[in-house]
């Protein structure tokens, strides 16, 4: 019934309804999945000035193989950036990665800075990455830590795992394994696959925490379900040797191939060095 109501609102030219119905088509919620229909609806809504549709449409087009689609994504983000912090961050990503425009780290930093100063967690995170890597700004770890902390206060799970990495490796801060683990745990519990993998690794190797293969398997499995290849690889080791889980060599080989199919080099090497054949479907 709600879908019918949305469709009625779309016919009456309601841009917000177009945005919402587009998402239903993209994800196949209550209607049959249809990306083209989502794109059509978002194009209409974007023309009416709906910023969410500009950002969502840009997300699809920026990954296209066609240069004109990527240029269109850049134009959409540029329009969205006039009134939307998400739009500013997306525009910054175009400058960072040269999507639909020339790569320009300084312009990217400008976008992230405005978004960050206006309270955008994504902007704070993106600006932190620039300071951490010295891209478009002078490298400044203290500034990166400060911005990661701001983004973390707003629940940004990538900022959690990234700040954990700084403490884990003593980059710009004193090495502090327990702080690293705290941030990995936060990130993992927020469903972040990098955080889940990093936390799993800590338990697997007993690094800064008591070795616990059951916990390692738990977090590797969570990350592997999200397509994280290093987790698939480690999970294969656990199943192959019966670490924290019942030994299951067939499943281990399956996981190894899943990881290799993601392009994960260590998995590819193990397969080639041991002449492991792909399991039959």
PDB file of C-alpha atoms in Angstrom:
ATOM      1  CA  UNK A   1       0.000   0.000   0.000  1.00  0.00           C
ATOM      2  CA  UNK A   2       2.835   2.386   0.856  1.00  0.00           C
ATOM      3  CA  UNK A   3       4.428   1.744  -2.536  1.00  0.00           C
ATOM      4  CA  UNK A   4       1.169   2.671  -4.296  1.00  0.00           C
ATOM      5  CA  UNK A   5       1.060   5.855  -2.228  1.00  0.00           C
ATOM      6  CA  UNK A   6       4.691   6.636  -3.223  1.00  0.00           C
ATOM      7  CA  UNK A   7       3.918   6.003  -6.894  1.00  0.00           C
ATOM      8  CA  UNK A   8       0.935   8.373  -6.641  1.00  0.00           C
ATOM      9  CA  UNK A   9       3.141  11.069  -5.087  1.00  0.00           C
ATOM     10  CA  UNK A  10       5.705  10.530  -7.866  1.00  0.00           C
ATOM     11  CA  UNK A  11       2.988  11.095 -10.489  1.00  0.00           C
ATOM     12  CA  UNK A  12       2.144  14.333  -8.690  1.00  0.00           C
ATOM     13  CA  UNK A  13       5.780  15.412  -9.138  1.00  0.00           C
ATOM     14  CA  UNK A  14       6.959  14.929  -5.534  1.00  0.00           C
ATOM     15  CA  UNK A  15      10.790  14.894  -5.709  1.00  0.00           C
ATOM     16  CA  UNK A  16      11.256  13.328  -2.240  1.00  0.00           C
ATOM     17  CA  UNK A  17       8.900  10.479  -3.243  1.00  0.00           C
ATOM     18  CA  UNK A  18      10.975   9.996  -6.435  1.00  0.00           C
ATOM     19  CA  UNK A  19      14.109   9.704  -4.311  1.00  0.00           C
ATOM     20  CA  UNK A  20      12.533   7.122  -1.974  1.00  0.00           C
ATOM     21  CA  UNK A  21      10.959   5.076  -4.767  1.00  0.00           C
ATOM     22  CA  UNK A  22      14.320   5.097  -6.574  1.00  0.00           C
ATOM     23  CA  UNK A  23      15.878   3.424  -3.546  1.00  0.00           C
ATOM     24  CA  UNK A  24      13.124   0.800  -3.525  1.00  0.00           C
ATOM     25  CA  UNK A  25      13.987  -0.036  -7.150  1.00  0.00           C
ATOM     26  CA  UNK A  26      17.739  -0.017  -6.526  1.00  0.00           C
ATOM     27  CA  UNK A  27      17.505  -2.484  -3.618  1.00  0.00           C
ATOM     28  CA  UNK A  28      14.467  -4.424  -4.823  1.00  0.00           C
ATOM     29  CA  UNK A  29      12.380  -3.465  -1.786  1.00  0.00           C
ATOM     30  CA  UNK A  30       8.703  -4.428  -2.358  1.00  0.00           C
ATOM     31  CA  UNK A  31       9.263  -3.846  -6.098  1.00  0.00           C
ATOM     32  CA  UNK A  32      11.416  -5.810  -8.507  1.00  0.00           C
ATOM     33  CA  UNK A  33      15.042  -4.653  -8.542  1.00  0.00           C
ATOM     34  CA  UNK A  34      15.555  -2.262 -11.446  1.00  0.00           C
ATOM     35  CA  UNK A  35      18.607   0.007 -11.465  1.00  0.00           C
ATOM     36  CA  UNK A  36      17.555   1.781 -14.672  1.00  0.00           C
ATOM     37  CA  UNK A  37      14.243   2.790 -13.075  1.00  0.00           C
ATOM     38  CA  UNK A  38      16.105   4.062  -9.999  1.00  0.00           C
ATOM     39  CA  UNK A  39      18.366   6.140 -12.256  1.00  0.00           C
ATOM     40  CA  UNK A  40      15.359   7.501 -14.192  1.00  0.00           C
ATOM     41  CA  UNK A  41      13.585   8.561 -10.982  1.00  0.00           C
ATOM     42  CA  UNK A  42      16.701  10.142  -9.505  1.00  0.00           C
ATOM     43  CA  UNK A  43      17.382  12.059 -12.731  1.00  0.00           C
ATOM     44  CA  UNK A  44      13.844  13.510 -12.524  1.00  0.00           C
ATOM     45  CA  UNK A  45      14.217  14.349  -8.831  1.00  0.00           C
ATOM     46  CA  UNK A  46      17.694  15.838  -9.341  1.00  0.00           C
ATOM     47  CA  UNK A  47      16.276  18.164 -12.025  1.00  0.00           C
ATOM     48  CA  UNK A  48      13.788  19.331  -9.380  1.00  0.00           C
ATOM     49  CA  UNK A  49      16.707  20.114  -7.067  1.00  0.00           C
ATOM     50  CA  UNK A  50      16.481  17.044  -4.800  1.00  0.00           C
ATOM     51  CA  UNK A  51      19.969  16.853  -3.279  1.00  0.00           C
ATOM     52  CA  UNK A  52      19.695  13.240  -2.013  1.00  0.00           C
ATOM     53  CA  UNK A  53      18.944  12.132  -5.562  1.00  0.00           C
ATOM     54  CA  UNK A  54      21.942  14.045  -6.926  1.00  0.00           C
ATOM     55  CA  UNK A  55      24.233  12.302  -4.423  1.00  0.00           C
ATOM     56  CA  UNK A  56      22.699   8.834  -4.969  1.00  0.00           C
ATOM     57  CA  UNK A  57      22.775   9.158  -8.740  1.00  0.00           C
ATOM     58  CA  UNK A  58      26.379  10.343  -8.570  1.00  0.00           C
ATOM     59  CA  UNK A  59      27.304   7.235  -6.546  1.00  0.00           C
ATOM     60  CA  UNK A  60      26.053   4.984  -9.352  1.00  0.00           C
ATOM     61  CA  UNK A  61      27.532   7.035 -12.206  1.00  0.00           C
ATOM     62  CA  UNK A  62      30.990   7.549 -10.649  1.00  0.00           C
ATOM     63  CA  UNK A  63      31.633   3.782 -10.863  1.00  0.00           C
ATOM     64  CA  UNK A  64      30.666   3.603 -14.526  1.00  0.00           C
ATOM     65  CA  UNK A  65      33.158   2.586 -17.220  1.00  0.00           C
ATOM     66  CA  UNK A  66      32.006   5.490 -19.410  1.00  0.00           C
ATOM     67  CA  UNK A  67      33.891   8.782 -18.962  1.00  0.00           C
ATOM     68  CA  UNK A  68      30.733  10.826 -19.705  1.00  0.00           C
ATOM     69  CA  UNK A  69      28.950   9.132 -16.770  1.00  0.00           C
ATOM     70  CA  UNK A  70      31.818  10.005 -14.428  1.00  0.00           C
ATOM     71  CA  UNK A  71      31.739  13.616 -15.660  1.00  0.00           C
ATOM     72  CA  UNK A  72      27.994  13.669 -15.004  1.00  0.00           C
ATOM     73  CA  UNK A  73      28.627  12.381 -11.456  1.00  0.00           C
ATOM     74  CA  UNK A  74      31.097  15.231 -10.915  1.00  0.00           C
ATOM     75  CA  UNK A  75      28.536  17.800 -12.156  1.00  0.00           C
ATOM     76  CA  UNK A  76      25.822  16.333  -9.899  1.00  0.00           C
ATOM     77  CA  UNK A  77      28.096  16.473  -6.859  1.00  0.00           C
ATOM     78  CA  UNK A  78      29.127  20.032  -7.690  1.00  0.00           C
ATOM     79  CA  UNK A  79      25.451  21.030  -7.696  1.00  0.00           C
ATOM     80  CA  UNK A  80      24.746  19.015  -4.507  1.00  0.00           C
ATOM     81  CA  UNK A  81      27.753  20.592  -2.770  1.00  0.00           C
ATOM     82  CA  UNK A  82      26.055  24.009  -2.869  1.00  0.00           C
ATOM     83  CA  UNK A  83      23.605  22.905  -0.148  1.00  0.00           C
ATOM     84  CA  UNK A  84      24.713  19.469   1.107  1.00  0.00           C
ATOM     85  CA  UNK A  85      27.653  18.377   3.280  1.00  0.00           C
ATOM     86  CA  UNK A  86      27.475  14.875   1.727  1.00  0.00           C
ATOM     87  CA  UNK A  87      27.659  16.544  -1.666  1.00  0.00           C
ATOM     88  CA  UNK A  88      30.784  18.438  -0.581  1.00  0.00           C
ATOM     89  CA  UNK A  89      32.446  15.200   0.548  1.00  0.00           C
ATOM     90  CA  UNK A  90      31.477  13.440  -2.685  1.00  0.00           C
ATOM     91  CA  UNK A  91      32.863  16.363  -4.690  1.00  0.00           C
ATOM     92  CA  UNK A  92      36.060  16.089  -2.649  1.00  0.00           C
ATOM     93  CA  UNK A  93      36.327  12.388  -3.531  1.00  0.00           C
ATOM     94  CA  UNK A  94      36.108  13.322  -7.230  1.00  0.00           C
ATOM     95  CA  UNK A  95      39.040  15.717  -6.788  1.00  0.00           C
ATOM     96  CA  UNK A  96      40.978  13.175  -4.671  1.00  0.00           C
ATOM     97  CA  UNK A  97      40.585  10.358  -7.199  1.00  0.00           C
ATOM     98  CA  UNK A  98      40.234  12.320 -10.439  1.00  0.00           C
ATOM     99  CA  UNK A  99      36.648  11.144 -11.084  1.00  0.00           C
ATOM    100  CA  UNK A 100      35.072  13.120 -13.936  1.00  0.00           C
ATOM    101  CA  UNK A 101      37.620  15.908 -13.411  1.00  0.00           C
ATOM    102  CA  UNK A 102      41.371  16.408 -13.000  1.00  0.00           C
ATOM    103  CA  UNK A 103      42.877  15.107  -9.758  1.00  0.00           C
ATOM    104  CA  UNK A 104      43.420  18.058  -7.418  1.00  0.00           C
ATOM    105  CA  UNK A 105      44.285  17.283  -3.773  1.00  0.00           C
ATOM    106  CA  UNK A 106      44.140  20.941  -2.709  1.00  0.00           C
ATOM    107  CA  UNK A 107      40.579  21.329  -3.999  1.00  0.00           C
ATOM    108  CA  UNK A 108      39.649  18.054  -2.297  1.00  0.00           C
ATOM    109  CA  UNK A 109      40.978  19.365   1.030  1.00  0.00           C
ATOM    110  CA  UNK A 110      38.956  22.567   0.561  1.00  0.00           C
ATOM    111  CA  UNK A 111      35.760  20.523   0.174  1.00  0.00           C
ATOM    112  CA  UNK A 112      36.521  18.285   3.164  1.00  0.00           C
ATOM    113  CA  UNK A 113      37.482  21.256   5.337  1.00  0.00           C
ATOM    114  CA  UNK A 114      34.190  23.099   4.746  1.00  0.00           C
ATOM    115  CA  UNK A 115      32.228  19.888   5.395  1.00  0.00           C
ATOM    116  CA  UNK A 116      34.268  19.129   8.528  1.00  0.00           C
ATOM    117  CA  UNK A 117      33.892  22.631   9.939  1.00  0.00           C
ATOM    118  CA  UNK A 118      30.131  22.326   9.457  1.00  0.00           C
ATOM    119  CA  UNK A 119      30.033  19.146  11.525  1.00  0.00           C
ATOM    120  CA  UNK A 120      30.107  16.426   8.847  1.00  0.00           C
ATOM    121  CA  UNK A 121      31.607  13.201  10.247  1.00  0.00           C
ATOM    122  CA  UNK A 122      32.528  12.108   6.706  1.00  0.00           C
ATOM    123  CA  UNK A 123      34.251  15.453   6.088  1.00  0.00           C
ATOM    124  CA  UNK A 124      36.169  15.133   9.369  1.00  0.00           C
ATOM    125  CA  UNK A 125      37.231  11.614   8.410  1.00  0.00           C
ATOM    126  CA  UNK A 126      38.262  12.565   4.851  1.00  0.00           C
ATOM    127  CA  UNK A 127      40.228  15.576   6.103  1.00  0.00           C
ATOM    128  CA  UNK A 128      41.931  13.358   8.732  1.00  0.00           C
ATOM    129  CA  UNK A 129      43.057  10.992   5.945  1.00  0.00           C
ATOM    130  CA  UNK A 130      44.532  13.956   4.034  1.00  0.00           C
ATOM    131  CA  UNK A 131      46.504  15.084   7.101  1.00  0.00           C
ATOM    132  CA  UNK A 132      47.586  11.522   7.830  1.00  0.00           C
ATOM    133  CA  UNK A 133      48.918  11.010   4.283  1.00  0.00           C
ATOM    134  CA  UNK A 134      50.018  14.581   3.560  1.00  0.00           C
ATOM    135  CA  UNK A 135      47.697  14.847   0.545  1.00  0.00           C
ATOM    136  CA  UNK A 136      46.873  18.435  -0.368  1.00  0.00           C
ATOM    137  CA  UNK A 137      48.118  19.572   3.069  1.00  0.00           C
ATOM    138  CA  UNK A 138      51.327  19.277   5.052  1.00  0.00           C
ATOM    139  CA  UNK A 139      51.379  15.916   6.863  1.00  0.00           C
ATOM    140  CA  UNK A 140      50.210  16.438  10.447  1.00  0.00           C
ATOM    141  CA  UNK A 141      49.451  13.372  12.579  1.00  0.00           C
ATOM    142  CA  UNK A 142      48.220  15.357  15.594  1.00  0.00           C
ATOM    143  CA  UNK A 143      45.644  17.046  13.369  1.00  0.00           C
ATOM    144  CA  UNK A 144      44.654  13.669  11.895  1.00  0.00           C
ATOM    145  CA  UNK A 145      44.125  12.189  15.376  1.00  0.00           C
ATOM    146  CA  UNK A 146      42.032  15.193  16.440  1.00  0.00           C
ATOM    147  CA  UNK A 147      39.807  14.904  13.343  1.00  0.00           C
ATOM    148  CA  UNK A 148      39.451  11.120  13.654  1.00  0.00           C
ATOM    149  CA  UNK A 149      38.312  11.662  17.264  1.00  0.00           C
ATOM    150  CA  UNK A 150      35.690  14.175  16.120  1.00  0.00           C
ATOM    151  CA  UNK A 151      34.371  11.741  13.497  1.00  0.00           C
ATOM    152  CA  UNK A 152      34.403   8.891  16.044  1.00  0.00           C
ATOM    153  CA  UNK A 153      32.304  10.986  18.438  1.00  0.00           C
ATOM    154  CA  UNK A 154      29.683  10.922  15.658  1.00  0.00           C
ATOM    155  CA  UNK A 155      29.963   7.150  15.195  1.00  0.00           C
ATOM    156  CA  UNK A 156      32.139   7.042  12.036  1.00  0.00           C
ATOM    157  CA  UNK A 157      33.344   3.422  11.976  1.00  0.00           C
ATOM    158  CA  UNK A 158      36.177   3.911   9.429  1.00  0.00           C
ATOM    159  CA  UNK A 159      37.606   6.635  11.652  1.00  0.00           C
ATOM    160  CA  UNK A 160      37.582   4.132  14.542  1.00  0.00           C
ATOM    161  CA  UNK A 161      39.611   1.504  12.678  1.00  0.00           C
ATOM    162  CA  UNK A 162      41.971   4.115  11.173  1.00  0.00           C
ATOM    163  CA  UNK A 163      42.723   5.676  14.556  1.00  0.00           C
ATOM    164  CA  UNK A 164      43.258   2.162  15.913  1.00  0.00           C
ATOM    165  CA  UNK A 165      45.883   1.605  13.211  1.00  0.00           C
ATOM    166  CA  UNK A 166      47.764   4.745  14.264  1.00  0.00           C
ATOM    167  CA  UNK A 167      47.940   3.512  17.890  1.00  0.00           C
ATOM    168  CA  UNK A 168      48.728  -0.036  16.768  1.00  0.00           C
ATOM    169  CA  UNK A 169      51.732   1.046  14.690  1.00  0.00           C
ATOM    170  CA  UNK A 170      52.792   4.139  16.633  1.00  0.00           C
ATOM    171  CA  UNK A 171      52.190   6.497  13.715  1.00  0.00           C
ATOM    172  CA  UNK A 172      52.257  10.059  15.072  1.00  0.00           C
ATOM    173  CA  UNK A 173      51.333   8.738  18.531  1.00  0.00           C
ATOM    174  CA  UNK A 174      52.967   6.429  21.075  1.00  0.00           C
ATOM    175  CA  UNK A 175      52.298   2.738  20.391  1.00  0.00           C
ATOM    176  CA  UNK A 176      49.324   1.749  22.532  1.00  0.00           C
ATOM    177  CA  UNK A 177      47.973  -1.745  21.785  1.00  0.00           C
ATOM    178  CA  UNK A 178      45.101  -1.518  24.251  1.00  0.00           C
ATOM    179  CA  UNK A 179      43.892   1.747  22.659  1.00  0.00           C
ATOM    180  CA  UNK A 180      44.231   0.158  19.214  1.00  0.00           C
ATOM    181  CA  UNK A 181      42.127  -2.810  20.330  1.00  0.00           C
ATOM    182  CA  UNK A 182      39.530  -0.497  21.902  1.00  0.00           C
ATOM    183  CA  UNK A 183      39.072   1.339  18.590  1.00  0.00           C
ATOM    184  CA  UNK A 184      39.055  -1.876  16.531  1.00  0.00           C
ATOM    185  CA  UNK A 185      36.388  -3.270  18.864  1.00  0.00           C
ATOM    186  CA  UNK A 186      34.251  -0.126  18.457  1.00  0.00           C
ATOM    187  CA  UNK A 187      34.631  -0.274  14.694  1.00  0.00           C
ATOM    188  CA  UNK A 188      33.915  -4.026  14.525  1.00  0.00           C
ATOM    189  CA  UNK A 189      30.797  -3.701  16.662  1.00  0.00           C
ATOM    190  CA  UNK A 190      29.600  -0.974  14.297  1.00  0.00           C
ATOM    191  CA  UNK A 191      29.716  -3.532  11.467  1.00  0.00           C
ATOM    192  CA  UNK A 192      32.887  -2.195   9.830  1.00  0.00           C
ATOM    193  CA  UNK A 193      34.688  -4.971   7.937  1.00  0.00           C
ATOM    194  CA  UNK A 194      38.151  -3.422   8.330  1.00  0.00           C
ATOM    195  CA  UNK A 195      37.564  -3.150  12.086  1.00  0.00           C
ATOM    196  CA  UNK A 196      36.300  -6.737  12.204  1.00  0.00           C
ATOM    197  CA  UNK A 197      39.363  -8.024  10.353  1.00  0.00           C
ATOM    198  CA  UNK A 198      41.788  -6.033  12.517  1.00  0.00           C
ATOM    199  CA  UNK A 199      40.137  -7.201  15.735  1.00  0.00           C
ATOM    200  CA  UNK A 200      40.138 -10.790  14.465  1.00  0.00           C
ATOM    201  CA  UNK A 201      43.873 -10.481  13.709  1.00  0.00           C
ATOM    202  CA  UNK A 202      44.599  -9.300  17.236  1.00  0.00           C
ATOM    203  CA  UNK A 203      42.906 -12.402  18.680  1.00  0.00           C
ATOM    204  CA  UNK A 204      44.460 -14.682  16.038  1.00  0.00           C
ATOM    205  CA  UNK A 205      48.040 -13.586  16.738  1.00  0.00           C
ATOM    206  CA  UNK A 206      47.537 -12.779  20.438  1.00  0.00           C
ATOM    207  CA  UNK A 207      48.915  -9.295  19.782  1.00  0.00           C
ATOM    208  CA  UNK A 208      48.227  -6.998  22.742  1.00  0.00           C
ATOM    209  CA  UNK A 209      45.492  -9.350  23.884  1.00  0.00           C
ATOM    210  CA  UNK A 210      45.283 -12.986  24.931  1.00  0.00           C
ATOM    211  CA  UNK A 211      45.248 -15.301  21.913  1.00  0.00           C
ATOM    212  CA  UNK A 212      41.717 -16.563  21.312  1.00  0.00           C
ATOM    213  CA  UNK A 213      40.992 -18.473  18.099  1.00  0.00           C
ATOM    214  CA  UNK A 214      37.225 -18.661  18.744  1.00  0.00           C
ATOM    215  CA  UNK A 215      37.008 -14.866  18.902  1.00  0.00           C
ATOM    216  CA  UNK A 216      39.271 -14.580  15.858  1.00  0.00           C
ATOM    217  CA  UNK A 217      37.015 -16.917  13.860  1.00  0.00           C
ATOM    218  CA  UNK A 218      33.932 -14.961  14.942  1.00  0.00           C
ATOM    219  CA  UNK A 219      35.270 -11.637  13.671  1.00  0.00           C
ATOM    220  CA  UNK A 220      36.918 -13.045  10.525  1.00  0.00           C
ATOM    221  CA  UNK A 221      33.569 -14.647   9.619  1.00  0.00           C
ATOM    222  CA  UNK A 222      31.747 -11.317  10.079  1.00  0.00           C
ATOM    223  CA  UNK A 223      34.227  -9.515   7.825  1.00  0.00           C
ATOM    224  CA  UNK A 224      34.345 -12.345   5.253  1.00  0.00           C
ATOM    225  CA  UNK A 225      30.573 -12.113   4.860  1.00  0.00           C
ATOM    226  CA  UNK A 226      31.099  -8.511   3.806  1.00  0.00           C
ATOM    227  CA  UNK A 227      33.686  -9.588   1.217  1.00  0.00           C
ATOM    228  CA  UNK A 228      36.921  -8.806   3.098  1.00  0.00           C
ATOM    229  CA  UNK A 229      39.521 -11.065   1.392  1.00  0.00           C
ATOM    230  CA  UNK A 230      42.189 -11.180   4.133  1.00  0.00           C
ATOM    231  CA  UNK A 231      39.507 -12.430   6.539  1.00  0.00           C
ATOM    232  CA  UNK A 232      38.540 -15.192   4.105  1.00  0.00           C
ATOM    233  CA  UNK A 233      42.208 -16.148   3.926  1.00  0.00           C
ATOM    234  CA  UNK A 234      42.632 -16.257   7.714  1.00  0.00           C
ATOM    235  CA  UNK A 235      39.354 -18.123   8.084  1.00  0.00           C
ATOM    236  CA  UNK A 236      40.688 -20.705   5.614  1.00  0.00           C
ATOM    237  CA  UNK A 237      43.750 -21.183   7.860  1.00  0.00           C
ATOM    238  CA  UNK A 238      41.492 -21.637  10.903  1.00  0.00           C
ATOM    239  CA  UNK A 239      39.329 -24.250   9.163  1.00  0.00           C
ATOM    240  CA  UNK A 240      42.347 -26.010   7.682  1.00  0.00           C
ATOM    241  CA  UNK A 241      44.063 -26.398  11.062  1.00  0.00           C
ATOM    242  CA  UNK A 242      40.972 -26.588  13.277  1.00  0.00           C
ATOM    243  CA  UNK A 243      41.820 -23.382  15.138  1.00  0.00           C
ATOM    244  CA  UNK A 244      38.827 -22.123  17.115  1.00  0.00           C
ATOM    245  CA  UNK A 245      36.560 -24.135  14.861  1.00  0.00           C
ATOM    246  CA  UNK A 246      36.135 -27.752  13.779  1.00  0.00           C
ATOM    247  CA  UNK A 247      38.694 -28.834  11.192  1.00  0.00           C
ATOM    248  CA  UNK A 248      37.142 -28.791   7.692  1.00  0.00           C
ATOM    249  CA  UNK A 249      39.690 -28.903   4.890  1.00  0.00           C
ATOM    250  CA  UNK A 250      37.102 -28.787   2.086  1.00  0.00           C
ATOM    251  CA  UNK A 251      35.577 -25.601   3.479  1.00  0.00           C
ATOM    252  CA  UNK A 252      39.070 -24.177   3.981  1.00  0.00           C
ATOM    253  CA  UNK A 253      39.798 -24.688   0.256  1.00  0.00           C
ATOM    254  CA  UNK A 254      36.488 -23.040  -0.649  1.00  0.00           C
ATOM    255  CA  UNK A 255      37.411 -20.004   1.486  1.00  0.00           C
ATOM    256  CA  UNK A 256      40.897 -19.911  -0.009  1.00  0.00           C
ATOM    257  CA  UNK A 257      39.411 -19.702  -3.511  1.00  0.00           C
ATOM    258  CA  UNK A 258      36.909 -17.056  -2.413  1.00  0.00           C
ATOM    259  CA  UNK A 259      39.830 -14.961  -1.185  1.00  0.00           C
ATOM    260  CA  UNK A 260      41.865 -15.596  -4.336  1.00  0.00           C
ATOM    261  CA  UNK A 261      38.902 -14.636  -6.516  1.00  0.00           C
ATOM    262  CA  UNK A 262      38.946 -11.243  -4.758  1.00  0.00           C
ATOM    263  CA  UNK A 263      42.553 -10.913  -5.975  1.00  0.00           C
ATOM    264  CA  UNK A 264      44.128 -11.554  -2.555  1.00  0.00           C
ATOM    265  CA  UNK A 265      47.747 -12.416  -3.353  1.00  0.00           C
ATOM    266  CA  UNK A 266      48.628 -14.601  -0.291  1.00  0.00           C
ATOM    267  CA  UNK A 267      45.651 -16.857  -1.107  1.00  0.00           C
ATOM    268  CA  UNK A 268      46.674 -17.040  -4.779  1.00  0.00           C
ATOM    269  CA  UNK A 269      50.246 -17.958  -3.731  1.00  0.00           C
ATOM    270  CA  UNK A 270      49.104 -20.751  -1.394  1.00  0.00           C
ATOM    271  CA  UNK A 271      46.911 -22.213  -4.153  1.00  0.00           C
ATOM    272  CA  UNK A 272      49.717 -22.085  -6.737  1.00  0.00           C
ATOM    273  CA  UNK A 273      52.500 -23.318  -4.449  1.00  0.00           C
ATOM    274  CA  UNK A 274      50.453 -26.300  -3.282  1.00  0.00           C
ATOM    275  CA  UNK A 275      48.666 -27.049  -6.554  1.00  0.00           C
ATOM    276  CA  UNK A 276      45.265 -26.843  -4.803  1.00  0.00           C
ATOM    277  CA  UNK A 277      42.440 -27.507  -7.225  1.00  0.00           C
ATOM    278  CA  UNK A 278      39.270 -25.458  -7.280  1.00  0.00           C
ATOM    279  CA  UNK A 279      36.481 -27.361  -5.494  1.00  0.00           C
ATOM    280  CA  UNK A 280      33.707 -28.645  -7.739  1.00  0.00           C
ATOM    281  CA  UNK A 281      30.395 -26.841  -7.318  1.00  0.00           C
TER     282      UNK A 281
END
